[in-house]
XYZ file of C-alpha atoms in Angstrom:
640
model
C -39.875 4.506 69.384
C -38.057 5.373 66.168
C -35.665 2.576 65.353
C -32.238 3.280 63.874
C -31.938 2.833 60.147
C -35.593 2.018 59.649
C -36.333 -0.222 56.696
C -39.753 -0.768 55.152
C -41.358 -4.176 54.986
C -41.158 -4.116 51.198
C -37.446 -3.352 51.303
C -36.808 -6.016 53.907
C -38.684 -8.669 51.977
C -36.917 -7.694 48.777
C -33.581 -8.117 50.519
C -34.519 -11.429 52.089
C -36.132 -12.874 49.001
C -32.993 -12.074 46.987
C -30.814 -13.753 49.604
C -29.649 -16.403 47.153
C -28.091 -13.895 44.799
C -26.814 -11.728 47.616
C -25.087 -14.652 49.339
C -23.728 -16.101 46.127
C -22.126 -13.807 43.595
C -22.372 -10.226 44.708
C -25.209 -8.048 43.520
C -24.345 -5.676 40.678
C -21.392 -3.575 41.827
C -19.099 -1.010 40.301
C -15.322 -0.779 40.753
C -12.368 0.598 38.826
C -9.586 3.193 38.851
C -12.118 6.051 38.939
C -12.696 5.219 42.617
C -10.229 6.563 45.161
C -9.858 5.915 48.885
C -8.569 8.397 51.451
C -8.023 7.954 55.195
C -8.170 10.916 57.551
C -6.398 10.442 60.886
C -4.402 12.958 62.868
C -0.721 12.283 62.351
C -1.194 10.201 59.191
C -0.095 11.703 55.876
C 0.200 15.173 57.369
C -3.506 15.382 58.289
C -4.335 17.323 61.476
C -8.005 18.181 60.974
C -9.688 15.763 63.391
C -10.876 17.212 66.665
C -12.856 15.907 69.606
C -13.945 17.080 73.015
C -15.457 15.427 76.051
C -18.594 17.005 77.453
C -19.616 16.033 80.939
C -22.556 16.452 83.271
C -21.208 15.973 86.771
C -22.678 16.222 90.239
C -19.318 17.630 91.382
C -17.216 20.405 89.922
C -14.351 18.268 88.677
C -14.569 17.168 85.043
C -12.226 15.174 82.781
C -9.785 17.183 80.730
C -11.168 17.796 77.206
C -7.748 16.933 75.725
C -7.335 13.616 77.530
C -5.793 10.791 75.468
C -8.696 8.539 76.480
C -12.353 9.545 76.726
C -14.526 7.625 79.173
C -18.164 7.649 78.077
C -20.815 6.789 80.641
C -24.301 7.367 81.943
C -25.166 7.166 85.618
C -28.450 7.267 87.447
C -29.161 8.783 90.831
C -31.049 5.968 92.544
C -32.820 8.412 94.857
C -34.202 10.855 92.295
C -34.129 8.422 89.325
C -32.511 11.222 87.300
C -29.245 11.237 85.461
C -26.651 12.753 87.744
C -23.488 11.939 85.817
C -23.074 11.572 82.095
C -20.165 11.945 79.726
C -20.271 12.023 75.950
C -17.848 12.999 73.197
C -18.018 15.160 70.096
C -15.902 14.106 67.122
C -15.374 15.859 63.802
C -13.053 15.562 60.812
C -12.463 18.958 59.202
C -10.958 19.729 55.781
C -12.235 16.485 54.235
C -13.648 18.233 51.184
C -11.793 20.678 48.999
C -9.644 21.129 45.919
C -6.327 20.460 47.636
C -4.182 17.362 47.618
C -5.538 14.711 49.935
C -9.074 16.165 49.845
C -12.289 14.949 48.270
C -13.732 17.318 45.646
C -17.079 18.686 46.902
C -20.032 16.886 45.371
C -18.126 13.660 44.732
C -20.327 10.569 45.020
C -19.391 8.651 48.165
C -19.217 4.878 47.785
C -18.304 3.915 51.346
C -17.274 5.639 54.572
C -16.073 3.868 57.712
C -15.190 5.375 61.093
C -12.647 3.364 63.046
C -12.601 3.741 66.829
C -10.156 2.084 69.225
C -11.029 1.008 72.744
C -8.471 1.657 75.466
C -6.185 -1.149 76.631
C -7.405 -1.154 80.228
C -9.422 -4.203 81.230
C -12.576 -2.156 81.895
C -12.405 -0.198 78.613
C -14.932 -2.266 76.650
C -18.657 -2.027 77.366
C -21.567 -4.406 76.749
C -23.801 -1.371 76.218
C -24.286 0.231 72.847
C -22.448 3.285 71.584
C -24.722 5.542 69.542
C -23.137 7.604 66.783
C -25.503 10.548 66.236
C -24.880 13.190 63.574
C -24.559 16.699 65.001
C -26.694 19.479 63.532
C -25.157 22.426 65.410
C -21.597 23.764 65.222
C -19.145 23.369 68.101
C -15.479 23.922 68.869
C -12.893 22.911 71.467
C -14.681 24.967 74.126
C -17.877 22.890 73.848
C -19.342 21.948 77.215
C -22.419 20.265 78.624
C -23.916 23.616 79.588
C -23.319 25.228 76.203
C -26.075 27.849 75.612
C -26.409 26.631 72.000
C -28.044 23.442 73.245
C -29.940 24.844 76.183
C -27.287 24.186 78.831
C -28.577 20.630 79.238
C -26.357 18.533 77.008
C -27.086 17.527 73.428
C -30.485 16.113 72.573
C -31.067 13.736 69.670
C -34.160 15.691 68.684
C -33.424 16.483 65.010
C -32.454 20.002 66.105
C -29.230 19.514 68.051
C -28.458 16.032 66.699
C -30.286 13.597 64.426
C -32.824 11.420 66.207
C -31.694 8.281 64.399
C -28.004 7.447 64.786
C -25.738 6.885 61.835
C -24.655 3.653 63.486
C -24.774 1.693 66.720
C -21.907 -0.433 67.983
C -21.292 -2.626 70.992
C -17.592 -2.125 71.619
C -17.167 -4.838 74.195
C -13.469 -5.728 74.065
C -10.506 -3.593 75.237
C -7.638 -2.631 72.947
C -9.671 -3.414 69.831
C -10.421 -1.538 66.603
C -14.099 -1.237 65.712
C -15.350 -0.094 62.310
C -18.683 1.712 62.030
C -20.286 2.454 58.670
C -21.025 6.185 58.358
C -21.709 6.352 54.616
C -25.006 8.297 54.918
C -23.314 11.120 56.848
C -20.502 11.488 54.323
C -22.944 11.461 51.427
C -24.905 14.250 53.086
C -21.778 16.322 53.697
C -20.477 15.710 50.167
C -23.812 17.020 48.861
C -23.381 20.270 50.777
C -24.806 19.683 54.259
C -22.763 21.231 57.054
C -20.244 18.859 58.602
C -20.601 19.132 62.389
C -19.362 15.623 63.092
C -20.941 13.216 65.554
C -22.097 12.897 69.117
C -20.744 9.680 70.669
C -22.958 8.736 73.591
C -24.269 5.844 75.685
C -27.985 5.494 76.364
C -28.016 2.533 78.722
C -28.089 3.353 82.440
C -25.485 1.376 84.337
C -22.960 2.752 86.805
C -20.704 -0.279 86.501
C -20.141 -0.123 82.755
C -18.284 2.615 80.925
C -16.674 2.756 77.504
C -13.139 4.085 77.035
C -12.102 5.288 73.572
C -8.759 6.563 72.353
C -9.146 10.227 71.430
C -7.476 12.371 68.786
C -5.013 13.312 71.551
C -3.706 9.759 72.009
C 0.086 9.534 72.047
C -0.202 6.545 69.723
C -1.144 7.833 66.269
C -2.488 4.479 65.103
C -5.033 4.428 67.965
C -6.607 7.771 67.081
C -10.001 7.883 65.359
C -9.711 7.323 61.615
C -12.191 8.024 58.836
C -11.748 6.067 55.592
C -13.746 7.244 52.572
C -14.041 5.737 49.103
C -15.411 8.105 46.456
C -15.877 8.483 42.722
C -13.097 10.784 41.525
C -14.496 10.989 37.989
C -18.286 11.135 38.269
C -18.607 12.576 34.767
C -17.625 9.144 33.476
C -20.853 7.252 34.001
C -20.705 3.530 34.687
C -21.529 1.016 31.954
C -24.299 -1.530 32.407
C -25.874 -4.460 30.613
C -29.264 -5.786 29.611
C -30.644 -8.660 27.558
C -28.576 -11.115 29.596
C -29.128 -14.629 28.234
C -27.682 -18.101 28.546
C -28.889 -21.359 27.043
C -27.383 -24.812 26.598
C -27.614 -25.911 23.010
C -26.030 -29.261 23.914
C -25.561 -30.946 27.294
C -21.880 -29.926 27.263
C -21.976 -26.420 25.766
C -23.776 -23.122 26.184
C -24.059 -19.726 24.556
C -23.885 -16.675 26.860
C -24.671 -13.142 25.742
C -25.565 -9.638 26.867
C -25.955 -6.174 25.429
C -23.261 -3.858 26.783
C -24.328 -0.252 27.322
C -22.478 2.930 28.203
C -24.258 6.274 28.765
C -21.218 8.102 27.397
C -20.848 5.940 24.297
C -17.374 4.661 25.202
C -16.036 1.415 23.702
C -16.403 -1.445 26.169
C -14.518 -4.538 27.248
C -16.683 -7.466 28.344
C -15.296 -10.412 30.294
C -17.381 -13.513 30.955
C -16.928 -15.731 34.005
C -18.589 -19.036 34.899
C -18.445 -21.756 37.506
C -20.099 -24.975 38.461
C -22.861 -24.189 40.949
C -23.537 -26.186 44.071
C -27.179 -27.218 44.116
C -28.226 -27.729 47.707
C -31.174 -26.646 49.823
C -33.080 -23.503 49.015
C -32.337 -20.615 51.366
C -34.688 -20.632 54.351
C -35.413 -18.606 57.467
C -35.602 -19.259 61.182
C -37.472 -16.598 63.157
C -36.282 -15.643 66.642
C -38.614 -14.102 69.241
C -36.618 -12.424 72.037
C -38.039 -11.615 75.468
C -41.763 -10.873 75.173
C -42.287 -10.243 78.899
C -43.320 -6.598 78.422
C -45.821 -7.537 75.712
C -47.680 -9.893 78.068
C -47.420 -7.842 81.281
C -50.626 -5.952 82.086
C -50.949 -3.128 82.932
C -48.641 -2.191 80.091
C -45.036 -2.025 81.204
C -42.305 -0.010 79.476
C -44.717 0.670 76.611
C -45.176 -2.906 75.454
C -48.517 -4.504 74.616
C -49.938 -7.922 73.631
C -50.696 -6.509 70.183
C -46.947 -6.376 69.496
C -46.685 -10.091 70.246
C -49.743 -10.859 68.100
C -48.290 -8.813 65.246
C -45.092 -10.880 65.355
C -46.773 -14.245 64.947
C -49.354 -12.950 62.471
C -46.463 -11.706 60.332
C -44.667 -15.047 60.621
C -47.725 -16.891 59.334
C -48.283 -14.391 56.546
C -44.690 -14.538 55.292
C -43.926 -18.178 56.061
C -44.038 -19.096 52.398
C -42.208 -16.158 50.752
C -39.469 -16.235 53.398
C -39.444 -20.053 53.495
C -39.746 -19.989 57.299
C -38.776 -23.375 58.691
C -39.149 -22.814 62.461
C -39.728 -20.237 65.203
C -37.562 -20.032 68.340
C -38.727 -18.117 71.436
C -35.746 -17.186 73.615
C -37.486 -17.118 77.001
C -39.038 -14.631 79.394
C -42.294 -15.350 77.665
C -43.960 -13.781 80.703
C -42.899 -11.202 83.272
C -44.468 -12.644 86.421
C -44.252 -16.368 85.688
C -46.603 -18.440 87.853
C -47.818 -15.318 89.643
C -49.969 -14.082 86.734
C -52.022 -16.462 84.580
C -53.244 -13.652 82.327
C -49.754 -13.243 80.888
C -49.829 -16.863 79.727
C -53.243 -16.377 78.180
C -51.767 -13.561 76.081
C -48.728 -15.707 75.220
C -50.908 -18.616 74.155
C -53.068 -16.346 72.024
C -49.899 -15.150 70.270
C -48.117 -18.498 69.867
C -50.906 -21.024 69.301
C -51.773 -19.809 65.772
C -48.307 -20.963 64.682
C -49.484 -24.516 65.278
C -52.789 -24.124 63.448
C -52.886 -26.233 60.257
C -55.639 -24.068 58.762
C -53.808 -20.798 59.390
C -50.388 -22.039 58.262
C -51.291 -24.531 55.564
C -49.065 -27.150 57.215
C -50.311 -30.318 58.944
C -48.453 -29.537 62.180
C -48.311 -25.784 61.693
C -44.945 -24.028 61.759
C -42.571 -25.835 64.150
C -41.870 -23.726 67.217
C -40.075 -24.087 70.524
C -39.843 -21.864 73.605
C -37.112 -21.505 76.213
C -37.890 -20.907 79.874
C -36.447 -17.625 81.136
C -35.809 -16.504 84.704
C -39.079 -14.535 84.731
C -40.984 -17.641 83.634
C -39.581 -19.369 86.731
C -41.124 -16.904 89.208
C -43.436 -18.784 91.564
C -46.802 -17.762 93.025
C -45.028 -15.664 95.690
C -42.806 -13.939 93.095
C -39.752 -15.848 94.269
C -37.166 -16.654 91.619
C -36.288 -20.170 90.542
C -39.737 -21.732 90.609
C -40.961 -24.814 88.717
C -42.612 -22.965 85.788
C -46.046 -24.528 86.351
C -47.889 -22.183 83.983
C -45.336 -22.688 81.238
C -46.003 -26.410 81.458
C -49.738 -25.876 81.563
C -49.754 -23.832 78.347
C -46.633 -25.139 76.563
C -45.989 -28.472 78.214
C -45.654 -32.034 76.984
C -49.405 -32.376 76.413
C -49.463 -29.286 74.183
C -46.649 -30.518 71.921
C -47.038 -34.290 72.097
C -49.286 -34.510 69.018
C -46.912 -32.494 66.863
C -44.789 -34.546 64.505
C -41.799 -32.313 65.116
C -41.824 -32.771 68.912
C -38.870 -34.906 69.951
C -39.144 -35.418 73.690
C -38.208 -33.938 77.048
C -36.018 -34.373 80.087
C -37.559 -35.526 83.349
C -41.244 -35.223 84.118
C -41.925 -31.759 82.634
C -41.216 -29.765 79.495
C -38.667 -27.389 81.041
C -35.983 -28.954 78.842
C -37.142 -30.448 75.546
C -36.398 -30.612 71.840
C -37.929 -30.510 68.396
C -36.743 -31.673 64.977
C -37.569 -30.145 61.599
C -36.391 -30.251 57.997
C -35.942 -27.654 55.289
C -35.465 -29.520 52.050
C -32.470 -31.822 52.497
C -31.261 -29.851 55.536
C -32.234 -31.480 58.844
C -32.194 -29.775 62.240
C -32.721 -30.429 65.906
C -33.362 -27.623 68.420
C -32.940 -28.128 72.169
C -34.508 -25.753 74.701
C -32.596 -25.596 77.995
C -34.230 -23.689 80.836
C -32.566 -20.736 82.554
C -29.717 -21.827 84.866
C -30.334 -25.428 83.798
C -26.999 -26.846 84.970
C -27.486 -25.599 88.531
C -31.119 -26.736 88.702
C -30.281 -30.274 87.602
C -26.779 -31.484 86.846
C -28.111 -34.254 84.580
C -29.670 -31.894 82.007
C -26.408 -31.554 80.073
C -25.937 -35.322 80.076
C -29.428 -35.669 78.575
C -28.771 -32.932 76.010
C -25.467 -34.508 75.014
C -27.237 -37.821 74.481
C -29.900 -36.180 72.304
C -27.260 -34.516 70.104
C -25.380 -37.780 69.724
C -28.560 -39.713 68.946
C -29.347 -37.192 66.208
C -25.790 -36.736 64.967
C -27.073 -36.482 61.391
C -29.008 -33.310 62.210
C -27.525 -29.853 62.657
C -28.108 -28.818 66.258
C -29.271 -25.490 67.679
C -29.450 -24.741 71.407
C -31.740 -22.045 72.774
C -31.240 -21.053 76.382
C -32.380 -17.777 77.835
C -29.020 -16.404 79.025
C -26.464 -17.206 76.312
C -23.913 -14.412 75.901
C -23.452 -10.785 76.905
C -23.737 -7.986 74.326
C -20.753 -7.388 72.101
C -19.722 -7.152 68.451
C -16.490 -9.115 68.977
C -16.313 -12.346 70.987
C -18.942 -11.439 73.551
C -18.549 -13.200 76.889
C -20.613 -16.291 77.686
C -23.267 -16.130 80.410
C -22.506 -18.474 83.293
C -26.210 -19.304 83.738
C -26.760 -20.704 80.263
C -24.519 -20.255 77.243
C -21.193 -20.997 78.912
C -22.208 -24.356 80.404
C -24.084 -25.278 77.219
C -21.046 -24.698 75.015
C -18.579 -26.398 77.330
C -20.845 -29.387 77.867
C -21.885 -29.884 74.241
C -18.986 -28.612 72.127
C -17.753 -32.171 71.570
C -20.723 -32.694 69.241
C -19.660 -31.701 65.701
C -23.304 -31.145 64.710
C -23.685 -28.242 67.191
C -23.868 -25.055 65.111
C -25.761 -22.309 67.018
C -26.477 -21.245 70.609
C -29.073 -18.466 70.785
C -30.502 -16.482 73.707
C -31.888 -13.209 75.003
C -32.106 -12.030 78.666
C -29.787 -8.995 78.383
C -30.852 -6.006 76.288
C -28.563 -5.638 73.304
C -27.004 -7.684 70.531
C -24.017 -9.963 70.766
C -22.152 -12.633 68.886
C -19.129 -14.851 69.269
C -17.595 -17.699 67.304
C -15.826 -20.709 68.782
C -14.106 -23.639 67.114
C -13.544 -27.009 68.757
C -11.906 -29.941 66.959
C -12.533 -28.184 63.659
C -16.256 -27.562 64.242
C -17.599 -24.007 64.420
C -20.273 -22.851 66.850
C -21.808 -19.373 66.610
C -23.479 -17.857 69.669
C -26.035 -15.069 69.217
C -27.756 -12.640 71.591
C -30.917 -10.706 70.711
C -32.945 -8.743 73.249
C -34.765 -5.420 72.807
C -36.956 -5.188 75.927
C -35.400 -1.959 77.271
C -35.024 -0.228 73.914
C -38.381 1.498 74.241
C -41.975 0.285 74.008
C -40.965 -2.979 75.637
C -39.004 -3.960 72.533
C -41.446 -2.486 69.998
C -42.100 -5.883 68.431
C -38.610 -6.438 67.034
C -37.878 -10.025 66.081
C -34.826 -11.705 64.625
C -34.544 -13.289 61.189
C -31.855 -15.868 60.507
C -31.556 -16.546 56.780
C -29.598 -19.745 56.225
C -28.018 -20.293 52.819
C -26.549 -23.797 52.484
C -25.515 -23.120 48.882
C -23.193 -20.317 49.918
C -22.217 -21.426 53.449
C -23.663 -18.272 55.044
C -26.095 -17.295 57.808
C -27.453 -13.754 57.630
C -28.865 -12.177 60.799
C -31.319 -9.275 60.599
C -34.191 -7.709 62.555
C -37.690 -6.496 61.795
C -40.705 -5.246 63.752
C -44.066 -6.204 62.214
C -45.664 -3.825 64.731
C -43.575 -0.765 63.805
C -43.030 -1.918 60.195
C -39.369 -1.033 60.502
C -36.092 -2.737 61.255
C -32.482 -1.935 61.940
C -29.618 -1.956 59.470
C -26.759 -1.037 61.806
C -23.904 -3.516 62.052
C -24.902 -4.726 65.524
C -28.278 -5.984 64.322
C -27.508 -6.813 60.679
C -24.572 -9.079 59.870
C -23.489 -12.284 58.150
C -21.820 -15.358 59.646
C -19.795 -17.990 57.829
C -20.891 -21.567 58.407
C -19.803 -24.662 56.514
C -22.960 -26.384 55.314
C -20.786 -28.550 53.105
C -21.213 -26.650 49.850
C -18.085 -26.769 47.696
C -17.958 -23.293 46.207
C -15.760 -22.987 43.156
C -14.260 -19.635 42.177
C -15.483 -17.968 39.005
C -13.160 -18.614 36.058
C -12.744 -16.451 32.974
C -14.362 -18.188 29.998
C -14.346 -15.488 27.348
C -13.903 -11.814 26.464
C -14.999 -9.374 23.801
C -14.394 -5.766 22.745
C -17.637 -4.122 21.615
C -19.114 -0.716 20.930
C -21.648 0.719 23.364
C -25.053 -0.838 22.675
C -23.596 -3.887 20.916
C -24.093 -7.526 21.921
C -21.188 -9.488 23.384
C -21.239 -13.285 23.224
C -19.288 -16.173 24.672
C -19.251 -19.901 23.986
C -18.828 -22.155 27.017
C -17.550 -25.625 26.095
C -16.703 -28.867 27.901
C -19.466 -28.518 30.466
C -20.379 -31.393 32.739
C -23.750 -32.511 31.445
C -24.872 -33.511 34.942
C -23.852 -30.255 36.655
C -25.519 -26.871 37.060
C -23.578 -23.720 36.174
C -23.874 -19.990 36.771
C -22.231 -17.039 35.054
C -21.592 -13.343 35.429
C -19.893 -10.652 33.378
C -17.799 -7.539 33.865
C -18.365 -4.572 31.541
C -15.578 -1.966 31.588
C -14.995 1.409 29.973
C -11.441 1.493 31.422
C -12.481 3.837 34.232
C -15.367 1.898 35.757
C -16.215 -1.787 35.726
C -19.725 -3.056 36.392
C -20.133 -6.643 37.554
C -23.496 -8.286 36.950
C -25.165 -10.574 39.494
C -24.631 -14.292 39.014
C -27.250 -15.938 36.824
C -27.930 -19.651 36.316
C -27.335 -21.437 33.046
C -30.433 -23.568 32.467
C -29.917 -27.288 31.893
C -30.211 -28.709 28.397
C -33.721 -29.629 27.286
C -34.394 -33.327 27.415
C -34.800 -34.975 24.046
C -38.302 -36.212 23.207
């Protein structure tokens, strides 16, 4: 399976290993009056160039009107033939974006950012937990476009790199009604600005579910503000090249003062203004990672199911061990459905053990207890020997029970007589954590589990707490709904603990997130599950990069098997979380006017001798301003 927005391992590691600078001051960026922003939306500023049409494959002759104010997108399966009998998709295009006229972008202009805003309908059923794929069209179309158009073989539009691009420009889970969603479409606009034909996008759903449709306001909506809108930021003066800097240096010559300098460059030789900024830096824990393994059931099921294989599972844990040090991996969390058949098939647990056990190997990991890991019990792990649901998870306890973990220093304890509900504790520098695993449907299986979990969180109130439970939330980019068989009861029963920070689960294919605040404490809930995305999930895992210094948690994905990841906004995002770091704003500490190629300097006085500082600079040629990444100011050398 080709994953959207594939990213190489080298690129991923580069991004993760530079997390400190990315979370702190922004990476080098360029702003200034040379950059202009235009929004294209029918009815706004006299623009009328957006058009869309609904194309529909129906088992009956009636079809929705192509000029309807709301387009319902869906995909339906005929249970008898297992073929798609009904499907609706939309085509959307913004014409007259580029040109020499007022309100147009000059052809060839560099595109900085492009965002497509879509609005879900106000009806209660308008949002969908299934992903919307935004695929760039490669063939022309007009208002007469239909499913049986001869141009695409009379069988709808295929994402085959001939009718539409195989990899979507973006993927979104538009789960709430009457809500604006913004999807980054910068690559498409850059291609069109460079001369590629603008045929717009195919908006389509790939998940098969008759009960879930997505309703979007169309360009024909009576409310102008609800219509699709495309906002583009571009460089209106590309001939003026941006300035930059090199030879950046900072050194304390006394405990309370420092010299800062850089060489300011401009390709066009313009005179430059340099402004220096500094701030006291919070020195807390080094950024670290927590790896998340969503449902592996189709990696352990033999014969191979949905294209998965044990090798995908092995590749995940091999990768974790290999990159534990460069990514500063502190723990691994398995979200449940380790197996597909539970107690019915021992071989699946043999595969799971072969994948997971190396994480606990001191020789392989270079750690006395290995890399701390914990697994949740999913509904498939609870299948008994007769394939009935809700069993005791005997094989889980045989391979991952109390006996398996009891010799690990990070193992905390368990509820009852088995390991169906248990916890671990681990540290990353000064940051201390506790992770509780609550089995699928835990509150219905034993009403005392939450009482036990609440006691554990209170006993370890000095540790930040993470809950993993198989069914946590439904997919959605905005306040996804809690699952009643896991995440909902966990949050309601444990939200009174201010150390609770994350609830993470899988179970339902897709991505989701929501944020709740109770008595001033924030809890983020996260869903990751890729089992029905092709090849049983294709080895995708989740990476949570926690940055205490900047009060951020970055969520991303990567497949060690496919050596690719996803960069769409559903699978790649950043959460705010208060780790306690007091982040001061940058303050101006000096300025200089210099010629291109000259050195600009600044003297920073009255520094706190016991504090650490960082600095950055802005170099401007009046049209463009380049901001450097933040850099530390080394402490003064101790006297001999």
